[in-house]
mmCIF file of C-alpha atoms in Angstrom:
data_model
loop_
_atom_site.group_PDB
_atom_site.id
_atom_site.type_symbol
_atom_site.label_atom_id
_atom_site.label_comp_id
_atom_site.label_asym_id
_atom_site.label_seq_id
_atom_site.Cartn_x
_atom_site.Cartn_y
_atom_site.Cartn_z
ATOM 1 C CA MET K 1 17.427 -14.140 7.101
ATOM 2 C CA HIS K 2 15.667 -16.096 9.790
ATOM 3 C CA ALA K 3 11.991 -15.272 10.129
ATOM 4 C CA TRP K 4 12.363 -14.296 13.774
ATOM 5 C CA HIS K 5 15.029 -11.775 12.948
ATOM 6 C CA ARG K 6 12.880 -10.324 10.205
ATOM 7 C CA LEU K 7 9.976 -10.135 12.594
ATOM 8 C CA ALA K 8 12.180 -8.552 15.214
ATOM 9 C CA ALA K 9 13.493 -6.092 12.671
ATOM 10 C CA LEU K 10 9.930 -5.143 11.878
ATOM 11 C CA PHE K 11 9.155 -4.149 15.375
ATOM 12 C CA VAL K 12 12.358 -2.932 16.945
ATOM 13 C CA LEU K 13 11.702 0.596 18.045
ATOM 14 C CA VAL K 14 15.246 1.864 17.964
ATOM 15 C CA ALA K 15 16.020 5.049 16.104
ATOM 16 C CA GLY K 16 18.511 4.316 13.388
ATOM 17 C CA MET K 17 17.438 0.696 13.020
ATOM 18 C CA ALA K 18 16.811 1.081 9.304
ATOM 19 C CA ASP K 19 19.705 3.399 8.647
ATOM 20 C CA ALA K 20 18.774 4.337 5.134
ATOM 21 C CA GLY K 21 21.442 7.001 4.844
ATOM 22 C CA ASP K 22 24.275 4.466 5.028
ATOM 23 C CA HIS K 23 23.027 2.430 2.123
ATOM 24 C CA ALA K 24 21.446 4.990 -0.141
ATOM 25 C CA GLN K 25 22.920 5.025 -3.603
ATOM 26 C CA PRO K 26 21.780 7.101 -6.546
ATOM 27 C CA ILE K 27 19.939 4.874 -8.982
ATOM 28 C CA ALA K 28 21.736 6.432 -11.922
ATOM 29 C CA ALA K 29 24.489 8.757 -10.742
ATOM 30 C CA ASP K 30 25.333 9.745 -14.285
ATOM 31 C CA ALA K 31 21.793 10.873 -15.059
ATOM 32 C CA PRO K 32 20.947 13.783 -12.739
ATOM 33 C CA LEU K 33 17.245 14.350 -12.372
ATOM 34 C CA PRO K 34 15.922 17.534 -13.977
ATOM 35 C CA GLU K 35 15.086 20.328 -11.577
ATOM 36 C CA TRP K 36 11.343 19.886 -11.937
ATOM 37 C CA ARG K 37 11.674 16.316 -10.729
ATOM 38 C CA ALA K 38 13.944 17.059 -7.819
ATOM 39 C CA GLN K 39 11.763 19.594 -6.076
ATOM 40 C CA GLY K 40 10.054 18.271 -2.992
ATOM 41 C CA ALA K 41 7.481 19.917 -0.796
ATOM 42 C CA PRO K 42 8.437 20.616 2.822
ATOM 43 C CA ARG K 43 7.404 18.077 5.444
ATOM 44 C CA GLU K 44 5.030 20.237 7.451
ATOM 45 C CA HIS K 45 1.508 18.970 7.666
ATOM 46 C CA HIS K 46 -0.800 20.342 4.974
ATOM 47 C CA PRO K 47 -4.547 20.007 5.231
ATOM 48 C CA LEU K 48 -5.771 17.701 2.490
ATOM 49 C CA GLU K 49 -7.867 20.352 0.807
ATOM 50 C CA GLU K 50 -4.818 22.565 0.219
ATOM 51 C CA THR K 51 -3.071 20.116 -2.072
ATOM 52 C CA PRO K 52 -4.982 19.556 -5.325
ATOM 53 C CA ASP K 53 -2.788 16.635 -6.450
ATOM 54 C CA ALA K 54 -3.352 14.868 -3.163
ATOM 55 C CA ARG K 55 -7.075 15.590 -3.304
ATOM 56 C CA ALA K 56 -7.413 13.942 -6.742
ATOM 57 C CA PHE K 57 -5.588 10.839 -5.520
ATOM 58 C CA LEU K 58 -7.437 10.656 -2.208
ATOM 59 C CA SER K 59 -10.878 11.145 -3.749
ATOM 60 C CA ALA K 60 -10.133 8.348 -6.249
ATOM 61 C CA LEU K 61 -9.068 6.107 -3.354
ATOM 62 C CA ASN K 62 -11.877 6.944 -0.927
ATOM 63 C CA ALA K 63 -15.141 4.936 -0.873
ATOM 64 C CA PRO K 64 -18.260 5.810 1.136
ATOM 65 C CA GLY K 65 -19.509 2.253 1.763
ATOM 66 C CA PRO K 66 -19.037 -1.418 0.946
ATOM 67 C CA ALA K 67 -19.317 -2.744 -2.599
ATOM 68 C CA PRO K 68 -22.451 -4.895 -3.120
ATOM 69 C CA LYS K 69 -20.406 -8.109 -3.253
ATOM 70 C CA VAL K 70 -18.576 -7.211 -0.027
ATOM 71 C CA ALA K 71 -21.587 -6.148 2.041
ATOM 72 C CA GLY K 72 -23.056 -8.602 4.535
ATOM 73 C CA LEU K 73 -21.348 -11.772 5.712
ATOM 74 C CA ALA K 74 -18.181 -11.136 3.732
ATOM 75 C CA ASP K 75 -17.666 -7.748 5.356
ATOM 76 C CA ILE K 76 -15.562 -9.179 8.189
ATOM 77 C CA PHE K 77 -13.276 -6.170 8.719
ATOM 78 C CA ALA K 78 -16.147 -3.661 9.030
ATOM 79 C CA PRO K 79 -15.971 -3.596 12.875
ATOM 80 C CA LEU K 80 -12.427 -2.209 12.601
ATOM 81 C CA LEU K 81 -13.376 0.863 10.542
ATOM 82 C CA GLY K 82 -12.434 4.108 12.248
ATOM 83 C CA SER K 83 -9.527 5.186 14.431
ATOM 84 C CA TRP K 84 -7.891 3.464 17.393
ATOM 85 C CA ASP K 85 -5.297 4.206 20.071
ATOM 86 C CA LEU K 86 -2.909 1.323 20.679
ATOM 87 C CA ASP K 87 -0.877 -0.168 23.477
ATOM 88 C CA VAL K 88 1.658 -2.419 21.764
ATOM 89 C CA VAL K 89 3.695 -5.031 23.630
ATOM 90 C CA PHE K 90 6.574 -6.972 22.083
ATOM 91 C CA PHE K 91 7.701 -10.230 23.694
ATOM 92 C CA ASN K 92 11.048 -11.973 23.896
ATOM 93 C CA PRO K 93 11.245 -15.659 22.883
ATOM 94 C CA ASP K 94 11.144 -16.581 26.619
ATOM 95 C CA GLY K 95 7.826 -14.738 27.004
ATOM 96 C CA SER K 96 9.157 -11.718 28.907
ATOM 97 C CA VAL K 97 8.199 -8.234 27.770
ATOM 98 C CA ARG K 98 10.827 -6.773 25.461
ATOM 99 C CA ARG K 99 9.246 -3.421 24.724
ATOM 100 C CA GLN K 100 6.008 -1.547 25.130
ATOM 101 C CA ALA K 101 4.932 1.360 22.926
ATOM 102 C CA PRO K 102 1.862 3.436 22.132
ATOM 103 C CA GLY K 103 0.516 3.646 18.594
ATOM 104 C CA GLU K 104 -2.405 4.651 16.384
ATOM 105 C CA TRP K 105 -4.350 2.749 13.733
ATOM 106 C CA HIS K 106 -6.814 4.107 11.187
ATOM 107 C CA PHE K 107 -9.105 2.022 8.922
ATOM 108 C CA ALA K 108 -11.284 3.201 6.022
ATOM 109 C CA ARG K 109 -13.047 1.798 2.965
ATOM 110 C CA VAL K 110 -11.334 2.393 -0.369
ATOM 111 C CA LEU K 111 -11.528 1.374 -4.065
ATOM 112 C CA GLU K 112 -15.290 1.425 -4.709
ATOM 113 C CA GLY K 113 -15.812 -0.335 -1.383
ATOM 114 C CA ARG K 114 -14.081 -3.561 -2.446
ATOM 115 C CA ALA K 115 -11.177 -2.898 -0.123
ATOM 116 C CA ILE K 116 -10.225 -1.527 3.290
ATOM 117 C CA GLN K 117 -6.952 0.280 3.821
ATOM 118 C CA ASP K 118 -5.406 1.020 7.173
ATOM 119 C CA VAL K 119 -2.439 3.026 8.412
ATOM 120 C CA TRP K 120 -0.539 1.679 11.443
ATOM 121 C CA ILE K 121 1.778 4.104 13.247
ATOM 122 C CA VAL K 122 4.135 3.233 16.153
ATOM 123 C CA PRO K 123 5.014 5.461 17.904
ATOM 124 C CA PRO K 124 2.048 7.748 17.164
ATOM 125 C CA ARG K 125 2.436 10.979 15.195
ATOM 126 C CA ALA K 126 2.346 13.108 18.330
ATOM 127 C CA MET K 127 5.589 11.414 19.440
ATOM 128 C CA ARG K 128 7.320 11.421 16.074
ATOM 129 C CA THR K 129 9.959 13.951 15.190
ATOM 130 C CA ALA K 130 11.436 14.948 11.861
ATOM 131 C CA MET K 131 13.981 12.197 12.481
ATOM 132 C CA ASP K 132 15.094 10.254 9.413
ATOM 133 C CA PRO K 133 15.020 7.359 9.393
ATOM 134 C CA ALA K 134 11.976 7.169 11.587
ATOM 135 C CA PRO K 135 11.870 4.854 14.579
ATOM 136 C CA GLY K 136 9.307 2.085 14.674
ATOM 137 C CA GLU K 137 7.003 1.858 11.704
ATOM 138 C CA TYR K 138 4.554 3.888 9.660
ATOM 139 C CA GLY K 139 2.972 1.317 7.377
ATOM 140 C CA THR K 140 -0.209 0.292 5.682
ATOM 141 C CA THR K 141 -2.283 -2.792 4.949
ATOM 142 C CA LEU K 142 -4.469 -3.179 1.878
ATOM 143 C CA ARG K 143 -7.281 -5.700 2.342
ATOM 144 C CA PHE K 144 -9.792 -6.857 -0.251
ATOM 145 C CA HIS K 145 -12.327 -9.627 -0.455
ATOM 146 C CA ASP K 146 -11.571 -12.209 -3.147
ATOM 147 C CA PRO K 147 -14.657 -14.306 -3.927
ATOM 148 C CA ARG K 148 -12.509 -16.803 -5.871
ATOM 149 C CA ILE K 149 -10.992 -18.030 -2.592
ATOM 150 C CA ASN K 150 -13.877 -16.903 -0.358
ATOM 151 C CA ALA K 151 -11.373 -15.019 1.792
ATOM 152 C CA TRP K 152 -9.628 -11.690 2.050
ATOM 153 C CA ARG K 153 -6.198 -10.921 0.697
ATOM 154 C CA CYS K 154 -4.319 -8.657 3.103
ATOM 155 C CA VAL K 155 -0.913 -7.188 2.289
ATOM 156 C CA TRP K 156 1.151 -5.514 5.001
ATOM 157 C CA HIS K 157 3.630 -2.896 3.782
ATOM 158 C CA GLY K 158 6.172 -2.009 6.473
ATOM 159 C CA ILE K 159 7.769 0.913 4.723
ATOM 160 C CA VAL K 160 10.359 1.799 7.372
ATOM 161 C CA ASN K 161 11.567 -1.797 7.654
ATOM 162 C CA GLY K 162 11.316 -2.824 3.987
ATOM 163 C CA ILE K 163 8.627 -5.467 4.347
ATOM 164 C CA VAL K 164 5.836 -6.618 1.998
ATOM 165 C CA TRP K 165 3.899 -9.558 3.458
ATOM 166 C CA PRO K 166 0.776 -10.981 1.779
ATOM 167 C CA PHE K 167 -1.657 -12.841 4.059
ATOM 168 C CA THR K 168 -4.851 -14.809 3.506
ATOM 169 C CA CYS K 169 -7.544 -13.737 5.975
ATOM 170 C CA ARG K 170 -10.684 -15.459 7.254
ATOM 171 C CA ARG K 171 -13.101 -15.211 10.137
ATOM 172 C CA ILE K 172 -12.702 -18.280 12.368
ATOM 173 C CA ALA K 173 -15.345 -18.291 15.125
ATOM 174 C CA ASP K 174 -15.086 -14.822 16.714
ATOM 175 C CA GLU K 175 -11.581 -14.127 15.496
ATOM 176 C CA LEU K 176 -10.194 -12.618 12.303
ATOM 177 C CA VAL K 177 -7.166 -14.679 11.368
ATOM 178 C CA LEU K 178 -4.516 -13.513 8.913
ATOM 179 C CA GLU K 179 -2.180 -16.335 7.880
ATOM 180 C CA ARG K 180 1.004 -16.541 5.904
ATOM 181 C CA LEU K 181 3.723 -19.125 5.388
ATOM 182 C CA ASP K 182 7.171 -17.600 5.404
ATOM 183 C CA GLU K 183 9.820 -18.774 2.933
ATOM 184 C CA ASP K 184 11.604 -20.713 5.693
ATOM 185 C CA GLY K 185 8.461 -22.623 6.676
ATOM 186 C CA THR K 186 7.460 -20.481 9.651
ATOM 187 C CA LEU K 187 3.694 -20.164 9.939
ATOM 188 C CA MET K 188 2.471 -16.734 11.018
ATOM 189 C CA HIS K 189 -0.900 -15.711 12.404
ATOM 190 C CA TRP K 190 -2.004 -12.148 13.003
ATOM 191 C CA VAL K 191 -5.272 -12.380 14.923
ATOM 192 C CA PHE K 192 -7.926 -9.792 15.788
ATOM 193 C CA PHE K 193 -9.973 -10.966 18.774
ATOM 194 C CA ASP K 194 -12.209 -9.709 21.582
ATOM 195 C CA ILE K 195 -13.733 -7.332 19.022
ATOM 196 C CA ARG K 196 -16.209 -4.905 20.601
ATOM 197 C CA PRO K 197 -17.589 -1.516 19.480
ATOM 198 C CA GLN K 198 -15.070 0.451 21.557
ATOM 199 C CA GLY K 199 -12.084 -1.881 21.548
ATOM 200 C CA PHE K 200 -10.346 -4.983 20.274
ATOM 201 C CA GLN K 201 -7.222 -7.028 20.897
ATOM 202 C CA TRP K 202 -4.643 -8.304 18.456
ATOM 203 C CA ARG K 203 -1.864 -10.866 18.699
ATOM 204 C CA SER K 204 0.924 -12.083 16.477
ATOM 205 C CA GLU K 205 1.928 -15.707 16.863
ATOM 206 C CA VAL K 206 4.384 -17.928 15.052
ATOM 207 C CA SER K 207 4.772 -21.670 14.674
ATOM 208 C CA THR K 208 7.845 -23.508 13.450
ATOM 209 C CA ASP K 209 6.264 -26.965 13.647
ATOM 210 C CA GLY K 210 3.398 -26.638 11.207
ATOM 211 C CA GLY K 211 0.911 -25.177 13.670
ATOM 212 C CA ARG K 212 1.230 -27.617 16.608
ATOM 213 C CA HIS K 213 2.848 -25.067 18.910
ATOM 214 C CA TRP K 214 2.438 -21.315 18.785
ATOM 215 C CA ARG K 215 4.479 -18.573 20.396
ATOM 216 C CA VAL K 216 2.972 -15.104 20.860
ATOM 217 C CA ASP K 217 5.532 -12.448 19.966
ATOM 218 C CA GLN K 218 3.405 -9.330 19.960
ATOM 219 C CA ARG K 219 0.059 -8.129 21.348
ATOM 220 C CA MET K 220 -1.970 -4.967 21.030
ATOM 221 C CA HIS K 221 -4.874 -3.447 22.922
ATOM 222 C CA ALA K 222 -6.907 -1.053 20.789
ATOM 223 C CA ARG K 223 -9.342 1.556 22.143
ATOM 224 C CA ARG K 224 -11.535 3.536 19.786
ATOM 225 C CA LYS K 225 -10.336 7.115 19.525
ATOM 226 C CA PRO K 226 -12.755 9.731 20.826
ATOM 227 C CA ALA K 227 -14.279 11.867 18.067
ATOM 228 C CA ASN K 228 -11.852 14.567 16.985
ATOM 229 C CA PRO K 229 -13.447 17.940 17.800
ATOM 230 C CA PHE K 230 -11.651 19.562 14.855
ATOM 231 C CA THR K 231 -12.960 16.927 12.436
ATOM 232 C CA SER K 232 -16.469 17.172 13.868
ATOM 233 C CA ALA K 233 -16.411 20.944 13.523
ATOM 234 C CA THR K 234 -15.617 20.669 9.833
ATOM 235 C CA LYS K 235 -18.095 17.892 9.230
ATOM 236 C CA GLY K 236 -19.142 17.830 5.626
ATOM 237 C CA GLU K 237 -17.509 17.141 2.309
ATOM 238 C CA ILE K 238 -14.635 18.545 0.378
ATOM 239 C CA PRO K 239 -16.072 19.446 -3.016
ATOM 240 C CA MET Y 1 -16.507 12.716 -6.408
ATOM 241 C CA SER Y 2 -15.844 14.154 -3.004
ATOM 242 C CA LEU Y 3 -13.900 13.220 0.069
ATOM 243 C CA GLN Y 4 -16.024 11.980 2.930
ATOM 244 C CA LEU Y 5 -14.879 13.558 6.148
ATOM 245 C CA ASP Y 6 -15.493 11.948 9.532
ATOM 246 C CA SER Y 7 -13.870 8.575 10.098
ATOM 247 C CA THR Y 8 -12.647 8.057 6.547
ATOM 248 C CA ARG Y 9 -10.796 11.312 6.676
ATOM 249 C CA ALA Y 10 -8.657 10.146 9.596
ATOM 250 C CA MET Y 11 -7.171 7.297 7.533
ATOM 251 C CA LEU Y 12 -6.595 9.534 4.499
ATOM 252 C CA ASP Y 13 -4.998 12.171 6.707
ATOM 253 C CA ALA Y 14 -2.655 9.585 8.242
ATOM 254 C CA LEU Y 15 -1.850 8.171 4.794
ATOM 255 C CA HIS Y 16 -1.245 11.418 2.959
ATOM 256 C CA ALA Y 17 2.148 13.188 2.856
ATOM 257 C CA PRO Y 18 2.869 16.578 1.283
ATOM 258 C CA GLY Y 19 6.122 15.513 -0.385
ATOM 259 C CA PRO Y 20 9.102 13.155 -0.262
ATOM 260 C CA SER Y 21 10.907 12.177 2.915
ATOM 261 C CA GLN Y 22 14.257 13.946 3.335
ATOM 262 C CA ALA Y 23 16.112 10.636 3.472
ATOM 263 C CA ASN Y 24 16.445 9.209 -0.020
ATOM 264 C CA ALA Y 25 14.626 12.243 -1.438
ATOM 265 C CA ARG Y 26 16.470 11.895 -4.722
ATOM 266 C CA GLU Y 27 15.672 8.187 -5.131
ATOM 267 C CA LEU Y 28 12.071 8.851 -4.159
ATOM 268 C CA MET Y 29 11.605 11.089 -7.187
ATOM 269 C CA LEU Y 30 11.935 8.073 -9.492
ATOM 270 C CA PHE Y 31 8.222 7.520 -8.920
ATOM 271 C CA GLY Y 32 7.648 10.906 -7.279
ATOM 272 C CA GLN Y 33 7.808 12.457 -10.733
ATOM 273 C CA PHE Y 34 4.439 10.828 -11.473
ATOM 274 C CA VAL Y 35 2.604 12.424 -8.537
ATOM 275 C CA GLY Y 36 -0.567 13.942 -9.942
ATOM 276 C CA SER Y 37 -3.288 12.712 -12.278
ATOM 277 C CA TRP Y 38 -3.137 11.092 -15.694
ATOM 278 C CA ALA Y 39 -5.643 10.226 -18.426
ATOM 279 C CA LEU Y 40 -5.005 6.836 -20.023
ATOM 280 C CA ASP Y 41 -5.511 5.107 -23.340
ATOM 281 C CA VAL Y 42 -5.121 1.393 -22.555
ATOM 282 C CA ILE Y 43 -4.679 -1.391 -25.134
ATOM 283 C CA TYR Y 44 -4.742 -5.116 -24.338
ATOM 284 C CA TYR Y 45 -3.242 -7.580 -26.856
ATOM 285 C CA ASN Y 46 -4.055 -11.172 -27.741
ATOM 286 C CA PRO Y 47 -1.206 -13.728 -27.809
ATOM 287 C CA ASP Y 48 -1.102 -13.410 -31.615
ATOM 288 C CA GLY Y 49 -0.437 -9.674 -31.307
ATOM 289 C CA SER Y 50 -3.886 -8.497 -32.378
ATOM 290 C CA ILE Y 51 -5.770 -5.959 -30.278
ATOM 291 C CA LYS Y 52 -8.077 -7.605 -27.746
ATOM 292 C CA ARG Y 53 -9.546 -4.507 -26.160
ATOM 293 C CA GLN Y 54 -9.020 -0.765 -25.982
ATOM 294 C CA THR Y 55 -10.321 1.389 -23.139
ATOM 295 C CA PRO Y 56 -9.774 4.768 -21.494
ATOM 296 C CA GLY Y 57 -8.674 4.948 -17.867
ATOM 297 C CA GLU Y 58 -7.468 7.172 -15.016
ATOM 298 C CA TRP Y 59 -4.336 7.050 -12.883
ATOM 299 C CA HIS Y 60 -3.731 9.152 -9.762
ATOM 300 C CA PHE Y 61 -0.429 9.181 -7.824
ATOM 301 C CA GLY Y 62 0.088 10.650 -4.360
ATOM 302 C CA TRP Y 63 2.761 10.858 -1.664
ATOM 303 C CA ALA Y 64 2.026 8.633 1.328
ATOM 304 C CA LEU Y 65 3.337 7.400 4.678
ATOM 305 C CA GLU Y 66 5.618 10.239 5.796
ATOM 306 C CA GLY Y 67 6.781 10.698 2.214
ATOM 307 C CA ARG Y 68 8.555 7.317 2.053
ATOM 308 C CA ALA Y 69 5.973 5.796 -0.297
ATOM 309 C CA ILE Y 70 3.928 6.577 -3.377
ATOM 310 C CA GLU Y 71 0.449 5.158 -3.646
ATOM 311 C CA ASP Y 72 -1.534 5.289 -6.859
ATOM 312 C CA VAL Y 73 -5.080 4.461 -7.907
ATOM 313 C CA TRP Y 74 -5.465 2.960 -11.391
ATOM 314 C CA MET Y 75 -8.829 2.365 -12.978
ATOM 315 C CA VAL Y 76 -10.320 1.242 -16.296
ATOM 316 C CA PRO Y 77 -12.811 2.326 -17.377
ATOM 317 C CA PRO Y 78 -12.716 5.821 -15.774
ATOM 318 C CA ARG Y 79 -15.245 6.896 -13.135
ATOM 319 C CA SER Y 80 -17.333 8.781 -15.704
ATOM 320 C CA GLN Y 81 -18.155 5.372 -17.224
ATOM 321 C CA ARG Y 82 -18.702 3.576 -13.929
ATOM 322 C CA ALA Y 83 -21.817 5.462 -12.803
ATOM 323 C CA GLY Y 84 -25.128 3.934 -11.804
ATOM 324 C CA GLY Y 85 -23.808 1.537 -9.193
ATOM 325 C CA LEU Y 86 -22.969 -1.039 -11.858
ATOM 326 C CA GLN Y 87 -19.629 -2.695 -11.344
ATOM 327 C CA PRO Y 88 -18.308 -3.066 -14.869
ATOM 328 C CA GLU Y 89 -15.440 -5.326 -15.756
ATOM 329 C CA GLY Y 90 -12.072 -3.738 -15.779
ATOM 330 C CA GLU Y 91 -10.227 -2.809 -12.630
ATOM 331 C CA TYR Y 92 -10.028 -0.269 -9.816
ATOM 332 C CA GLY Y 93 -6.847 -0.977 -7.938
ATOM 333 C CA VAL Y 94 -3.874 0.370 -6.056
ATOM 334 C CA THR Y 95 -0.112 0.121 -6.270
ATOM 335 C CA LEU Y 96 1.927 0.794 -3.147
ATOM 336 C CA ARG Y 97 5.554 1.669 -3.939
ATOM 337 C CA PHE Y 98 8.416 2.416 -1.567
ATOM 338 C CA TYR Y 99 12.182 2.710 -1.921
ATOM 339 C CA ASP Y 100 14.029 0.021 0.054
ATOM 340 C CA PRO Y 101 17.647 1.114 0.679
ATOM 341 C CA SER Y 102 18.655 -2.432 1.650
ATOM 342 C CA ILE Y 103 18.124 -3.604 -1.955
ATOM 343 C CA GLN Y 104 18.658 -0.193 -3.582
ATOM 344 C CA ALA Y 105 15.417 -0.681 -5.436
ATOM 345 C CA TRP Y 106 11.698 -0.149 -5.048
ATOM 346 C CA ARG Y 107 9.155 -2.605 -3.718
ATOM 347 C CA SER Y 108 6.099 -2.022 -5.860
ATOM 348 C CA THR Y 109 2.989 -4.111 -5.225
ATOM 349 C CA TRP Y 110 -0.117 -4.098 -7.394
ATOM 350 C CA HIS Y 111 -3.468 -4.837 -5.707
ATOM 351 C CA GLY Y 112 -6.324 -5.476 -8.163
ATOM 352 C CA PRO Y 113 -9.463 -6.220 -6.116
ATOM 353 C CA VAL Y 114 -11.790 -6.690 -9.114
ATOM 354 C CA ASN Y 115 -9.656 -9.484 -10.559
ATOM 355 C CA GLY Y 116 -8.158 -10.764 -7.298
ATOM 356 C CA TYR Y 117 -4.537 -9.858 -7.950
ATOM 357 C CA VAL Y 118 -1.701 -9.183 -5.514
ATOM 358 C CA LEU Y 119 1.493 -8.858 -7.559
ATOM 359 C CA PRO Y 120 4.716 -7.803 -5.801
ATOM 360 C CA PHE Y 121 7.401 -6.387 -8.129
ATOM 361 C CA ILE Y 122 10.932 -5.086 -7.653
ATOM 362 C CA ALA Y 123 11.463 -1.853 -9.580
ATOM 363 C CA LYS Y 124 14.484 0.162 -10.655
ATOM 364 C CA GLN Y 125 15.676 2.540 -13.303
ATOM 365 C CA MET Y 126 17.256 0.903 -16.363
ATOM 366 C CA GLY Y 127 18.588 3.463 -18.811
ATOM 367 C CA GLU Y 128 15.804 5.889 -19.599
ATOM 368 C CA GLU Y 129 13.104 3.517 -18.414
ATOM 369 C CA ILE Y 130 11.699 2.352 -15.091
ATOM 370 C CA VAL Y 131 11.338 -1.411 -15.021
ATOM 371 C CA LEU Y 132 9.150 -3.403 -12.608
ATOM 372 C CA GLU Y 133 9.960 -7.113 -12.680
ATOM 373 C CA ARG Y 134 8.628 -10.296 -11.146
ATOM 374 C CA THR Y 135 8.964 -14.019 -11.924
ATOM 375 C CA GLU Y 136 6.408 -16.664 -11.025
ATOM 376 C CA ASN Y 137 5.937 -20.201 -12.357
ATOM 377 C CA GLY Y 138 8.684 -19.705 -14.916
ATOM 378 C CA GLU Y 139 7.168 -16.584 -16.397
ATOM 379 C CA THR Y 140 8.934 -13.243 -16.068
ATOM 380 C CA THR Y 141 6.738 -10.174 -16.238
ATOM 381 C CA ARG Y 142 7.988 -6.643 -16.770
ATOM 382 C CA TRP Y 143 5.916 -3.498 -16.407
ATOM 383 C CA ILE Y 144 7.860 -0.654 -17.967
ATOM 384 C CA PHE Y 145 7.493 3.118 -17.784
ATOM 385 C CA GLY Y 146 9.168 4.663 -20.854
ATOM 386 C CA ARG Y 147 9.271 7.833 -22.952
ATOM 387 C CA ILE Y 148 8.888 9.755 -19.682
ATOM 388 C CA GLN Y 149 8.206 13.461 -20.065
ATOM 389 C CA PRO Y 150 6.722 15.969 -17.589
ATOM 390 C CA GLU Y 151 3.270 15.804 -19.219
ATOM 391 C CA ALA Y 152 3.208 12.301 -20.743
ATOM 392 C CA PHE Y 153 4.617 8.803 -20.517
ATOM 393 C CA HIS Y 154 4.199 5.407 -22.114
ATOM 394 C CA TRP Y 155 3.752 2.149 -20.231
ATOM 395 C CA ARG Y 156 3.942 -1.435 -21.446
ATOM 396 C CA ALA Y 157 3.578 -4.915 -19.963
ATOM 397 C CA VAL Y 158 5.729 -7.649 -21.493
ATOM 398 C CA SER Y 159 6.235 -11.268 -20.500
ATOM 399 C CA SER Y 160 8.786 -13.977 -21.240
ATOM 400 C CA ARG Y 161 8.594 -17.738 -20.811
ATOM 401 C CA ASP Y 162 12.157 -18.417 -21.975
ATOM 402 C CA GLY Y 163 14.164 -16.541 -19.378
ATOM 403 C CA GLY Y 164 14.114 -13.243 -21.226
ATOM 404 C CA ALA Y 165 15.207 -14.475 -24.660
ATOM 405 C CA THR Y 166 11.907 -13.410 -26.236
ATOM 406 C CA TRP Y 167 9.229 -11.053 -24.952
ATOM 407 C CA ARG Y 168 5.559 -10.743 -25.765
ATOM 408 C CA LEU Y 169 3.685 -7.434 -25.535
ATOM 409 C CA ASP Y 170 0.576 -7.980 -23.377
ATOM 410 C CA GLN Y 171 -0.624 -4.454 -22.705
ATOM 411 C CA GLU Y 172 0.336 -0.836 -23.258
ATOM 412 C CA MET Y 173 -0.852 2.565 -22.152
ATOM 413 C CA SER Y 174 -0.375 6.155 -23.204
ATOM 414 C CA ALA Y 175 -0.665 8.566 -20.258
ATOM 415 C CA THR Y 176 -1.307 12.304 -20.474
ATOM 416 C CA ARG Y 177 -1.133 14.541 -17.414
ATOM 417 C CA ILE Y 178 -4.381 16.127 -16.228
ATOM 418 C CA GLN Y 179 -4.081 19.422 -14.386
ATOM 419 C CA PRO Y 180 -5.810 19.251 -11.005
ATOM 420 C CA CYS Y 181 -8.521 21.795 -10.227
ATOM 421 C CA ARG Y 182 -6.853 24.579 -8.246
ATOM 422 C CA GLY Y 183 -8.929 26.137 -5.486
ATOM 423 C CA SER Y 184 -12.599 25.487 -5.063
#
């Protein structure tokens, strides 16, 4: 598939875009899963502390600060830690606005502080329904510093749209630039810029001529979320 | 260990899901059956088949991202042997797995920050086993979950440089389920 179509597929905010139900096939129809495997919890939100399995996983994932080898100059994604409200704009090839949507983005240190994981949600949870498949995206990026290449490896997982994209990430002047070369030769940049304590901007740009010309196909404005009064009220640690 | 609240909690709260998504719920249980915590006995082999290293480890699986994905944290040695701020060799990484209906298989990507690895696999059930496969530079690697029971499973890594005619055992693990602490 052409890179533009894949990119478009990633961001199209139409319910039913990834119509999983039409394509779902049992992996082994002749081997029904035992009852204990087939039970699933309901989808209502459960506080983390009420689910012991989740707590074990999340406490193994969670890290309080940067690893010694990541701290300092290498810690380029540190300004993004925390939670952000998003205005997301998608552009047509002719530069006109195709779609605008709100979103949310949450960053935290994980894995002994060698990595930062984020969750990117468009539209935000407050606007999501129990609809399956979900519209938009609810994905994650894993980022870790790799001293062998003196850069970060960032992998975007777009779960709703079936995408796994590894990038190489560096700070270039005041910008954080994620770069990947698609299989068809399209060069992609995802760029964090205008990074301030209470906000940043982000753009996605593509080049089909080896980086001579770039076309912006998506932008985001991020504003730091105000402190959540519920979270503040329960400030402390889960034992 | 404890969960830091405040800003870190917001990401974990957005990541975490209580169970599988309704769509593809049956397919999702292929890896959903591993949700929970496991104690590991890990063995690495030399090319000649002799044991290179043996170490304990931990593996924790959780539902993530509206229940469409499973994320796990894998570490050797376990946290009890990583104290003191030293960063021992070994690994402390994550696999992100999600079912992709368009290929009727799972996209399963290993991130190993200690050793600088990002390894995307495609995974599916083959007979009684779950096979993750990837090919790079003429070498095919398979990571295989086998002998799967509710409280235990076996895992092995094999590789082939002749298109699958012969396989070499690189690593294996025995996993035993750990019951989480209920209540507090």
